[in-house]
Amino acid sequence: MMTPIDWLEKREQLSPDHIALIDRVDDIGKQISYKQFNAQANQTARFLREGLHLQKGDIVAVLSTNCVQYLDVLFACNKLGTIMQNINWRLAVPELAQILNDAQPKVLIYSSDFADTVRKLRQRGDVSIEQYVALGDKAQEFDIAFNQRSGFSTTTPDIAQIDASDPWVLCYTGGTTGLPKAAIQTYENIMANAVNTLVSWGLDSKDCAILNAPMFHTGGLNVFTTPLVYAGGTSIVCKSFNVDQTFDLLDEKRATVFFGVPTMFQMLQENPRWEQSNFDHLKLVISGGAPCPMTVYEKFWNKNVDFKSGFGMTEAGPNTFWLPKNMVKQKPGSVGFPLMHVEIKLIDQHGMAIAEPNVVGELLIRGPHRTPGYRNNPKATAEAIDADGWLHSGDLAYRDEDGCYYIGGRQKEMYISGGENIYPLEVESTLYTHPAVREAAVFGVHSSKWGEVGRAVISVKPGASVTEESLAAWMRENLARYKVPHRIFITDELKKTAAGKISKAELKREFGMLDPVDDRRRGERGTQADRRQAA
């Protein structure tokens, strides 16, 4: 078990003048050394303890877009043993009230973008928060200004006695039904993820990441940000993802690594600046958070970029796999091998371990980067983590003869139509190869005849056109007939979750109940035996 440390105090000792952060939000282009970063975090820690009277174990909620102060709070919590609750700012006020009441933070720190949201939260009368702290100049009446921290000492406060198992961050999962669960990220979890990433991905103090993924998501906090602090590297802090800003940063050639979700990469590739863009200075471009269309890979490969996908969870890491450079094009779509201190197992529907290659099973994860569970939710914890410490991911996967893993989609998304298992990710991957399809989502809906049938929702690339009938005919040429969705809906854009993933929950609500009599289709599909023969 790893011994917790004051990360920034150590970094100031080891590399005081190395650049930790480049601010592209407030003070555009300002460079912050580790010595300055530690001083800011010390002031923030003293402000929280001496000014707001927080103690070890108290929760500090942050409702803010990305900014340097967000990271100051994260590492101030490291010094005090307080816990940061990083809040999804895309949630509606009633949803925010739910998770605030669930965690019961003593303090809510918010940026000026959400002043109106905070006003509505206070007006509800059912959210119990002792102190509200405003970033920037738009503090509301009775709120405390975050910049009051400047009156506190920059020297390191008395460090709390912290155990490796103590919580550092409460990161809420993107639940599709009910209240999201608060996954506990302990000091050991975050340090283990950093160590795993550095030794397995080959990062070091010379690396620099573009940080424009939201920090309320584990991807923004932990794919590159915390590992690079651990190594003494640099993060370019951006308020959010902006296509033009990203191209500008690429043109500056400071960044060496870049993480994004598939939607971000698609937006880059659809922009006129894509053709002239140059990625030669990047040693790593990695996608995560959702399955990535093969067309995205190919456009990067055409620019000689070893683009790859990772896999992770809020509950584990999130960094879990690595695909070596020489296998990127050899094994398209693979996430590779488990990282240094990560164990992986596949099990079948009966819970038995799968030893042979190319057999799909549920992915189980174990290691020091795995959460101990969900805060105040022992039932969900027991369902997710078994007695042997394996986290049941709910994701389907298989490994090939070389031991490389491939993710096959969510186990709960698989649907059974006429006795046949259908994996939406496989159907979506086929849809993405159609020249007109920009985005695609496939899910199952109830059918009185087949048990379940498929629905597809797509958006079309700019300047392209396609009809439901022509797309269905094309799919029948490229997939077994039983895998072809019974209905295809075409819409302008597929709704996204806060982390930029396509939201199947929203799409099911919008399109799942349309035309509910789904047994009269474009020609009967025949019996189960007929359909197997067609496959």
Coordinates of C-alpha atoms in Angstrom, one line a residue:
M1 CA 0.0 0.0 0.0
M2 CA 1.4 3.4 -1.0
T3 CA 2.1 6.0 1.6
P4 CA 0.3 9.3 0.8
I5 CA 2.4 12.4 0.2
D6 CA 1.9 16.1 -0.3
W7 CA 2.3 16.0 -4.1
L8 CA 3.1 19.6 -4.6
E9 CA 5.4 20.0 -1.7
K10 CA 7.4 17.1 -3.1
R11 CA 7.3 18.5 -6.6
E12 CA 8.6 21.9 -5.4
Q13 CA 11.5 20.1 -3.7
L14 CA 12.3 18.0 -6.8
S15 CA 11.6 20.4 -9.7
P16 CA 10.7 23.9 -8.3
D17 CA 11.3 25.8 -11.6
H18 CA 9.7 23.3 -14.0
I19 CA 6.4 24.5 -15.5
A20 CA 3.4 22.8 -13.9
L21 CA 0.6 24.7 -15.6
I22 CA 0.0 26.9 -18.5
D23 CA -3.1 29.0 -18.0
R24 CA -5.2 29.4 -21.1
V25 CA -8.4 30.4 -19.2
D26 CA -7.8 33.5 -17.0
D27 CA -4.3 34.8 -17.6
I28 CA -3.8 33.6 -21.1
G29 CA -0.4 32.0 -21.5
K30 CA 0.7 32.5 -17.9
Q31 CA 3.2 29.8 -16.9
I32 CA 3.1 28.5 -13.3
S33 CA 6.1 26.7 -11.9
Y34 CA 5.8 23.9 -9.3
K35 CA 7.1 26.3 -6.7
Q36 CA 4.3 28.8 -7.6
F37 CA 1.7 26.0 -7.9
N38 CA 2.6 24.7 -4.4
A39 CA 2.4 28.3 -3.0
Q40 CA -1.1 28.7 -4.4
A41 CA -2.3 25.4 -3.1
N42 CA -0.8 26.2 0.3
Q43 CA -2.8 29.5 0.4
T44 CA -5.9 27.6 -0.7
A45 CA -5.4 25.0 2.0
R46 CA -5.0 27.7 4.7
F47 CA -8.0 29.5 3.4
L48 CA -10.1 26.3 3.7
R49 CA -8.8 25.4 7.1
E50 CA -8.2 28.8 8.8
G51 CA -10.8 30.8 6.9
L52 CA -13.6 28.3 6.4
H53 CA -12.7 26.0 9.3
L54 CA -12.7 22.8 7.4
Q55 CA -11.2 19.6 8.9
K56 CA -10.0 16.3 7.6
G57 CA -12.8 14.4 6.0
D58 CA -15.0 17.5 5.3
I59 CA -16.2 17.6 1.7
V60 CA -15.5 20.6 -0.7
A61 CA -17.8 20.6 -3.7
V62 CA -16.6 22.4 -6.9
L63 CA -19.1 23.5 -9.5
S64 CA -16.8 25.0 -12.2
T65 CA -15.5 24.8 -15.7
N66 CA -11.8 24.0 -15.9
C67 CA -9.4 26.6 -14.4
V68 CA -6.2 26.7 -12.4
Q69 CA -8.1 27.3 -9.2
Y70 CA -9.8 24.0 -9.6
L71 CA -6.5 22.3 -9.4
D72 CA -5.4 24.4 -6.5
V73 CA -8.5 23.1 -4.6
L74 CA -7.6 19.5 -5.6
F75 CA -4.1 19.7 -4.1
A76 CA -5.2 21.8 -1.1
C77 CA -7.5 18.8 -0.3
N78 CA -4.4 16.6 -0.6
K79 CA -2.7 18.7 2.1
L80 CA -5.7 18.8 4.5
G81 CA -7.3 15.4 4.0
T82 CA -10.5 17.1 2.9
I83 CA -12.4 15.5 0.1
M84 CA -13.1 17.2 -3.3
Q85 CA -16.5 16.5 -4.9
N86 CA -16.1 17.5 -8.5
I87 CA -19.6 18.3 -9.8
N88 CA -21.0 17.8 -13.3
W89 CA -22.0 21.3 -14.2
R90 CA -24.3 20.1 -17.0
L91 CA -26.7 18.7 -14.5
A92 CA -30.1 20.4 -14.0
V93 CA -30.7 22.2 -10.6
P94 CA -32.9 19.3 -9.2
E95 CA -30.1 16.8 -10.1
L96 CA -27.4 19.0 -8.5
A97 CA -29.6 19.2 -5.4
Q98 CA -29.7 15.4 -5.3
I99 CA -26.0 14.8 -5.4
L100 CA -25.2 17.7 -3.0
N101 CA -27.6 16.3 -0.5
D102 CA -26.1 12.9 -1.1
A103 CA -22.5 14.1 -0.3
Q104 CA -23.4 16.9 2.1
P105 CA -20.4 19.1 1.4
K106 CA -19.5 21.8 3.9
V107 CA -18.5 24.2 1.2
L108 CA -19.5 24.8 -2.5
I109 CA -17.0 26.6 -4.6
Y110 CA -18.5 27.8 -7.9
S111 CA -17.3 29.8 -10.9
S112 CA -19.2 32.8 -12.3
D113 CA -20.7 30.8 -15.1
F114 CA -22.9 29.1 -12.5
A115 CA -23.9 32.1 -10.3
D116 CA -27.5 31.7 -11.5
T117 CA -27.5 28.0 -10.9
V118 CA -26.3 28.6 -7.3
R119 CA -28.9 31.2 -6.7
K120 CA -31.6 28.7 -7.7
L121 CA -30.0 26.0 -5.5
R122 CA -30.2 28.4 -2.5
Q123 CA -33.8 29.4 -3.3
R124 CA -34.9 25.7 -3.1
G125 CA -34.3 25.6 0.7
D126 CA -33.6 21.9 0.7
V127 CA -29.8 22.0 0.0
S128 CA -27.8 22.2 3.2
I129 CA -24.4 23.9 2.5
E130 CA -22.8 26.0 5.2
Q131 CA -20.6 28.2 3.0
Y132 CA -20.7 29.3 -0.7
V133 CA -17.4 30.5 -2.2
A134 CA -17.3 32.3 -5.5
L135 CA -14.5 32.2 -8.0
G136 CA -13.9 35.4 -9.9
D137 CA -15.7 38.7 -9.4
K138 CA -19.4 37.6 -9.4
A139 CA -19.9 36.7 -5.8
Q140 CA -23.5 36.9 -4.7
E141 CA -24.7 38.6 -1.5
F142 CA -23.4 36.7 1.6
D143 CA -21.0 34.6 -0.5
I144 CA -17.3 34.5 0.2
A145 CA -14.8 35.4 -2.5
F146 CA -12.2 32.8 -3.3
N147 CA -9.6 35.5 -3.9
Q148 CA -9.6 36.0 -0.1
R149 CA -7.1 33.2 -0.1
S150 CA -4.5 35.7 -1.2
G151 CA -4.4 37.0 2.4
F152 CA -3.2 33.6 3.8
S153 CA 0.4 32.4 4.0
T154 CA 2.0 30.5 1.2
T155 CA 3.9 28.3 3.6
T156 CA 2.9 24.7 3.9
P157 CA 0.2 24.1 6.6
D158 CA 0.5 21.4 9.2
I159 CA -0.2 18.3 7.1
A160 CA -3.0 16.1 8.1
Q161 CA -2.3 12.4 9.0
I162 CA -3.6 10.7 5.8
D163 CA -3.9 7.0 5.1
A164 CA -3.7 5.5 1.7
S165 CA -7.3 4.4 2.0
D166 CA -8.6 7.8 2.8
P167 CA -10.9 9.4 0.1
W168 CA -9.3 12.2 -1.9
V169 CA -12.0 12.7 -4.6
L170 CA -15.7 11.8 -4.9
C171 CA -16.3 11.3 -8.6
Y172 CA -19.8 10.6 -9.6
T173 CA -20.6 8.0 -12.3
G174 CA -22.7 8.9 -15.2
G175 CA -25.8 7.0 -14.1
T176 CA -28.4 6.4 -16.8
T177 CA -31.2 5.7 -14.2
G178 CA -31.6 7.1 -10.8
L179 CA -29.0 9.0 -8.8
P180 CA -25.4 8.8 -10.0
K181 CA -23.1 6.9 -7.6
A182 CA -20.2 8.6 -5.8
A183 CA -17.2 6.5 -6.6
I184 CA -14.5 7.0 -3.9
Q185 CA -11.0 7.7 -5.3
T186 CA -8.6 7.2 -2.5
Y187 CA -5.0 8.4 -2.3
E188 CA -3.8 5.0 -3.2
N189 CA -6.2 4.8 -6.2
I190 CA -4.9 8.1 -7.7
M191 CA -1.3 7.4 -7.0
A192 CA -1.5 3.9 -8.4
N193 CA -3.1 5.3 -11.6
A194 CA -0.3 7.8 -11.9
V195 CA 2.4 5.2 -11.4
N196 CA 0.7 2.7 -13.8
T197 CA 0.4 5.4 -16.4
L198 CA 3.9 6.7 -16.1
V199 CA 5.7 3.3 -16.2
S200 CA 3.4 1.7 -18.8
W201 CA 2.7 4.6 -21.1
G202 CA 6.2 6.1 -21.0
L203 CA 5.4 9.6 -19.7
D204 CA 7.9 11.8 -17.9
S205 CA 8.7 15.3 -16.8
K206 CA 9.1 16.5 -20.4
D207 CA 5.6 15.7 -21.3
C208 CA 2.8 18.3 -21.7
A209 CA -0.9 17.6 -22.0
I210 CA -3.8 19.7 -23.4
L211 CA -6.3 19.7 -20.5
N212 CA -9.6 20.5 -22.1
A213 CA -11.7 17.5 -21.0
P214 CA -14.0 18.5 -18.1
M215 CA -12.4 18.0 -14.6
F216 CA -15.7 16.8 -13.2
H217 CA -15.0 13.7 -15.2
T218 CA -12.2 11.2 -14.2
G219 CA -10.8 11.6 -17.7
G220 CA -10.1 15.3 -17.1
L221 CA -8.5 14.7 -13.7
N222 CA -6.7 11.4 -14.1
V223 CA -5.9 10.4 -17.7
F224 CA -2.9 12.8 -17.9
T225 CA -3.4 15.6 -15.2
T226 CA -2.5 13.8 -12.0
P227 CA 0.0 11.5 -13.6
L228 CA 1.9 14.5 -15.0
V229 CA 1.9 16.3 -11.7
Y230 CA 3.4 13.1 -10.2
A231 CA 6.1 13.1 -12.9
G232 CA 6.7 16.8 -12.9
G233 CA 5.2 17.4 -16.3
T234 CA 3.0 20.2 -17.6
S235 CA -0.7 20.7 -18.3
I236 CA -2.2 23.4 -20.5
V237 CA -5.4 24.3 -18.7
C238 CA -8.3 25.2 -21.0
K239 CA -11.8 26.2 -19.9
S240 CA -13.4 23.5 -22.1
F241 CA -12.9 21.9 -25.5
N242 CA -12.9 24.4 -28.3
V243 CA -11.9 23.3 -31.8
D244 CA -10.1 26.5 -32.8
Q245 CA -8.2 26.7 -29.5
T246 CA -7.1 23.1 -29.8
F247 CA -5.7 23.7 -33.3
D248 CA -4.0 26.8 -32.0
L249 CA -2.4 24.8 -29.2
L250 CA -1.3 22.1 -31.7
D251 CA 0.2 24.8 -33.9
E252 CA 2.3 26.0 -30.9
K253 CA 3.8 22.5 -30.6
R254 CA 4.1 22.6 -26.8
A255 CA 1.9 19.7 -26.1
T256 CA 3.2 16.1 -26.4
V257 CA 0.1 14.1 -25.4
F258 CA -3.6 14.6 -26.0
F259 CA -6.6 12.9 -24.6
G260 CA -10.2 13.3 -25.9
V261 CA -13.5 11.5 -26.4
P262 CA -14.5 10.4 -29.9
T263 CA -16.9 13.4 -30.4
M264 CA -13.9 15.8 -29.9
F265 CA -11.8 14.0 -32.5
Q266 CA -14.7 13.9 -35.0
M267 CA -15.2 17.7 -34.5
L268 CA -11.5 18.3 -35.2
Q269 CA -11.6 16.1 -38.3
E270 CA -14.7 17.9 -39.7
N271 CA -13.1 21.3 -39.3
P272 CA -11.4 23.0 -42.3
R273 CA -8.2 23.3 -40.3
W274 CA -7.9 19.5 -40.1
E275 CA -6.2 19.2 -43.5
Q276 CA -3.4 21.6 -42.6
S277 CA -3.0 20.4 -39.1
N278 CA 0.2 18.8 -37.9
F279 CA 0.5 16.2 -35.1
D280 CA 4.2 15.3 -35.6
H281 CA 5.2 16.7 -32.2
L282 CA 2.7 14.5 -30.3
K283 CA 3.9 11.2 -29.1
L284 CA 0.5 10.1 -27.9
V285 CA -3.1 10.8 -29.0
I286 CA -5.6 8.6 -27.2
S287 CA -9.4 8.3 -27.2
G288 CA -11.5 7.2 -24.3
G289 CA -14.9 7.3 -22.7
A290 CA -16.8 5.7 -25.6
P291 CA -16.2 3.4 -28.6
C292 CA -14.4 5.3 -31.3
P293 CA -15.4 4.9 -35.0
M294 CA -12.7 3.3 -37.2
T295 CA -12.9 6.2 -39.6
V296 CA -11.4 8.4 -36.8
Y297 CA -8.5 6.1 -36.4
E298 CA -7.9 6.0 -40.2
K299 CA -7.8 9.8 -40.6
F300 CA -5.2 10.0 -37.9
W301 CA -3.2 7.2 -39.4
N302 CA -3.2 9.0 -42.7
K303 CA -1.3 11.8 -40.9
N304 CA 1.1 9.2 -39.4
V305 CA -0.3 9.6 -35.9
D306 CA -0.4 6.4 -33.8
F307 CA -3.9 7.1 -32.7
K308 CA -5.3 4.5 -30.3
S309 CA -8.2 3.9 -27.8
G310 CA -7.9 3.3 -24.1
F311 CA -10.4 1.9 -21.7
G312 CA -11.1 3.0 -18.2
M313 CA -13.7 3.6 -15.6
T314 CA -14.4 6.1 -12.8
E315 CA -14.2 3.1 -10.5
A316 CA -10.8 2.0 -11.8
G317 CA -8.0 4.3 -12.8
P318 CA -9.2 5.3 -15.3
N319 CA -6.1 4.1 -17.2
T320 CA -6.2 0.3 -17.4
F321 CA -4.6 -0.8 -20.7
W322 CA -1.9 0.1 -23.1
L323 CA -1.4 -0.9 -26.8
P324 CA 2.3 -0.8 -27.9
K325 CA 3.2 1.4 -30.8
N326 CA 4.1 -1.5 -33.1
M327 CA 0.6 -3.0 -32.7
V328 CA -1.5 0.2 -33.3
K329 CA -2.3 -0.6 -36.9
Q330 CA -1.8 -4.3 -36.6
K331 CA -4.6 -4.6 -34.1
P332 CA -7.1 -1.8 -34.9
G333 CA -9.6 -1.2 -32.1
S334 CA -7.7 -3.1 -29.5
V335 CA -7.0 -1.4 -26.1
G336 CA -4.0 -3.7 -25.6
F337 CA -2.5 -5.2 -22.5
P338 CA -3.2 -4.5 -18.8
L339 CA -1.0 -1.9 -17.2
M340 CA 1.8 -2.8 -14.8
H341 CA -0.2 -3.1 -11.6
V342 CA -3.5 -4.1 -13.1
E343 CA -5.1 -7.6 -13.2
I344 CA -7.8 -8.5 -15.8
K345 CA -10.1 -11.5 -16.0
L346 CA -13.0 -12.4 -18.2
I347 CA -16.0 -14.5 -17.0
D348 CA -18.9 -16.1 -18.7
Q349 CA -22.6 -15.7 -17.8
H350 CA -22.1 -18.4 -15.1
G351 CA -19.2 -16.6 -13.5
M352 CA -16.6 -19.0 -14.8
A353 CA -13.3 -17.7 -16.0
I354 CA -12.7 -17.7 -19.7
A355 CA -9.3 -19.0 -20.7
E356 CA -9.5 -19.4 -24.4
P357 CA -9.0 -16.5 -26.9
N358 CA -11.8 -14.8 -28.9
V359 CA -14.6 -15.6 -26.5
V360 CA -16.6 -12.7 -25.2
G361 CA -17.2 -12.3 -21.5
E362 CA -17.6 -9.7 -18.8
L363 CA -14.4 -7.7 -18.0
L364 CA -13.3 -7.8 -14.4
I365 CA -10.6 -5.5 -13.0
R366 CA -8.4 -5.7 -9.9
G367 CA -5.5 -3.6 -8.6
P368 CA -4.6 -0.7 -6.4
H369 CA -6.2 1.8 -8.8
R370 CA -9.6 0.2 -8.1
T371 CA -12.1 2.1 -6.0
P372 CA -13.0 0.7 -2.6
G373 CA -16.6 1.3 -3.4
Y374 CA -19.4 3.9 -3.6
R375 CA -19.9 6.4 -0.8
N376 CA -23.0 5.6 1.4
N377 CA -24.0 2.9 -1.0
P378 CA -23.0 -0.6 0.4
K379 CA -25.5 -2.3 -1.9
A380 CA -24.1 -0.9 -5.1
T381 CA -20.6 -1.6 -3.8
A382 CA -21.4 -5.2 -3.1
E383 CA -22.9 -5.6 -6.5
A384 CA -19.8 -4.1 -8.2
I385 CA -16.9 -5.6 -6.2
D386 CA -16.9 -9.3 -5.3
A387 CA -15.3 -10.9 -2.2
D388 CA -12.0 -11.5 -4.1
G389 CA -11.7 -7.8 -4.9
W390 CA -12.7 -8.0 -8.6
L391 CA -14.5 -5.0 -10.0
H392 CA -17.3 -6.3 -12.3
S393 CA -17.2 -3.6 -15.0
G394 CA -20.4 -4.5 -16.8
D395 CA -18.4 -4.3 -20.1
L396 CA -18.0 -7.1 -22.5
A397 CA -14.6 -7.9 -23.9
Y398 CA -12.4 -10.6 -25.4
R399 CA -8.7 -11.1 -25.9
D400 CA -7.0 -12.4 -29.0
E401 CA -4.3 -15.1 -29.3
D402 CA -1.6 -12.6 -28.4
G403 CA -3.4 -11.5 -25.2
C404 CA -4.6 -8.1 -26.5
Y405 CA -8.0 -7.1 -25.3
Y406 CA -10.9 -5.6 -27.2
I407 CA -13.9 -4.0 -25.7
G408 CA -17.3 -5.2 -27.0
G409 CA -19.7 -2.7 -25.4
R410 CA -21.8 -2.7 -22.3
Q411 CA -23.2 -6.0 -21.1
K412 CA -26.5 -4.3 -20.3
E413 CA -26.7 -2.9 -23.8
M414 CA -26.7 -6.4 -25.4
Y415 CA -30.2 -7.4 -26.4
I416 CA -31.6 -10.7 -27.5
S417 CA -33.8 -10.9 -30.6
G418 CA -35.4 -14.2 -31.5
G419 CA -32.9 -16.0 -29.3
E420 CA -29.8 -14.3 -30.9
N421 CA -27.5 -12.1 -28.9
I422 CA -26.9 -8.8 -30.6
Y423 CA -24.1 -6.5 -29.5
P424 CA -24.9 -2.8 -30.4
L425 CA -21.2 -1.9 -30.7
E426 CA -20.8 -4.3 -33.6
V427 CA -23.8 -2.8 -35.4
E428 CA -22.6 0.7 -34.7
S429 CA -19.1 -0.1 -36.0
T430 CA -20.7 -1.2 -39.2
L431 CA -22.8 1.9 -39.5
Y432 CA -19.8 4.1 -39.1
T433 CA -18.3 2.6 -42.2
H434 CA -21.2 4.1 -44.3
P435 CA -19.9 7.2 -46.1
A436 CA -22.9 9.3 -45.0
V437 CA -23.0 8.4 -41.3
R438 CA -21.5 10.8 -38.8
E439 CA -22.8 9.4 -35.5
A440 CA -24.6 6.2 -34.6
A441 CA -26.3 4.6 -31.6
V442 CA -28.1 1.2 -31.5
F443 CA -30.2 -0.2 -28.7
G444 CA -32.9 -2.8 -28.1
V445 CA -36.6 -2.2 -27.5
H446 CA -39.4 -4.6 -26.6
S447 CA -41.1 -6.6 -29.3
S448 CA -44.0 -9.0 -28.7
K449 CA -42.8 -11.3 -31.5
W450 CA -39.0 -11.3 -31.2
G451 CA -38.6 -10.4 -27.5
E452 CA -36.5 -7.4 -28.5
V453 CA -35.6 -5.7 -31.7
G454 CA -33.0 -3.1 -32.6
R455 CA -33.3 0.6 -33.0
A456 CA -30.7 2.8 -34.7
V457 CA -30.4 6.5 -34.4
I458 CA -27.9 8.3 -36.7
S459 CA -26.8 11.7 -37.7
V460 CA -25.5 12.5 -41.2
K461 CA -22.2 14.1 -42.3
P462 CA -22.4 17.7 -43.6
G463 CA -23.3 17.6 -47.3
A464 CA -24.3 13.9 -47.3
S465 CA -27.7 12.4 -47.5
V466 CA -29.2 9.0 -46.9
T467 CA -32.7 7.5 -46.2
E468 CA -33.8 4.9 -43.7
E469 CA -34.6 2.5 -46.6
S470 CA -31.3 2.9 -48.4
L471 CA -29.3 2.6 -45.2
A472 CA -31.2 -0.5 -44.1
A473 CA -30.6 -2.1 -47.5
W474 CA -26.9 -1.3 -47.2
M475 CA -26.8 -2.8 -43.7
R476 CA -28.3 -6.0 -45.0
E477 CA -25.4 -6.3 -47.4
N478 CA -22.9 -5.9 -44.6
L479 CA -24.5 -7.6 -41.6
A480 CA -26.4 -10.8 -40.9
R481 CA -30.1 -9.9 -41.4
Y482 CA -31.0 -10.5 -37.7
K483 CA -28.5 -7.8 -36.7
V484 CA -30.0 -5.1 -38.8
P485 CA -32.1 -2.7 -36.7
H486 CA -35.8 -2.8 -37.3
R487 CA -36.0 1.0 -37.4
I488 CA -33.5 3.6 -38.3
F489 CA -34.1 7.2 -37.2
I490 CA -32.2 10.1 -38.7
T491 CA -31.7 13.2 -36.6
D492 CA -29.5 16.4 -36.7
E493 CA -27.3 15.4 -33.8
L494 CA -27.3 12.7 -31.2
K495 CA -27.7 13.8 -27.7
K496 CA -24.6 13.6 -25.5
T497 CA -23.8 13.0 -21.8
A498 CA -21.9 15.6 -19.8
A499 CA -18.6 13.7 -20.6
G500 CA -19.3 13.9 -24.4
K501 CA -20.5 10.4 -24.8
I502 CA -23.6 9.6 -26.9
S503 CA -26.5 9.3 -24.4
K504 CA -28.4 6.2 -25.2
A505 CA -30.7 6.8 -22.3
E506 CA -31.9 10.1 -23.8
L507 CA -32.2 8.5 -27.3
K508 CA -34.2 5.6 -25.9
R509 CA -36.6 8.1 -24.3
E510 CA -36.9 10.0 -27.5
F511 CA -37.0 7.3 -30.1
G512 CA -37.6 4.0 -28.1
M513 CA -41.4 4.4 -28.0
L514 CA -41.9 5.6 -31.5
D515 CA -43.8 3.0 -33.7
P516 CA -44.1 0.5 -30.8
V517 CA -45.6 -2.2 -33.0
D518 CA -42.3 -3.4 -34.2
D519 CA -43.3 -6.8 -35.6
R520 CA -44.3 -5.6 -39.0
R521 CA -41.0 -4.9 -40.6
R522 CA -39.3 -4.5 -44.0
G523 CA -40.1 -8.1 -44.8
E524 CA -40.3 -10.8 -42.1
R525 CA -37.0 -12.0 -40.9
G526 CA -37.9 -15.7 -40.7
T527 CA -37.4 -18.2 -38.0
Q528 CA -34.4 -18.3 -35.7
A529 CA -33.0 -21.1 -37.8
D530 CA -33.5 -19.1 -41.0
R531 CA -31.7 -16.2 -39.5
R532 CA -28.8 -18.3 -38.4
Q533 CA -28.5 -19.6 -41.9
A534 CA -28.5 -16.0 -43.2
A535 CA -25.6 -15.1 -40.9

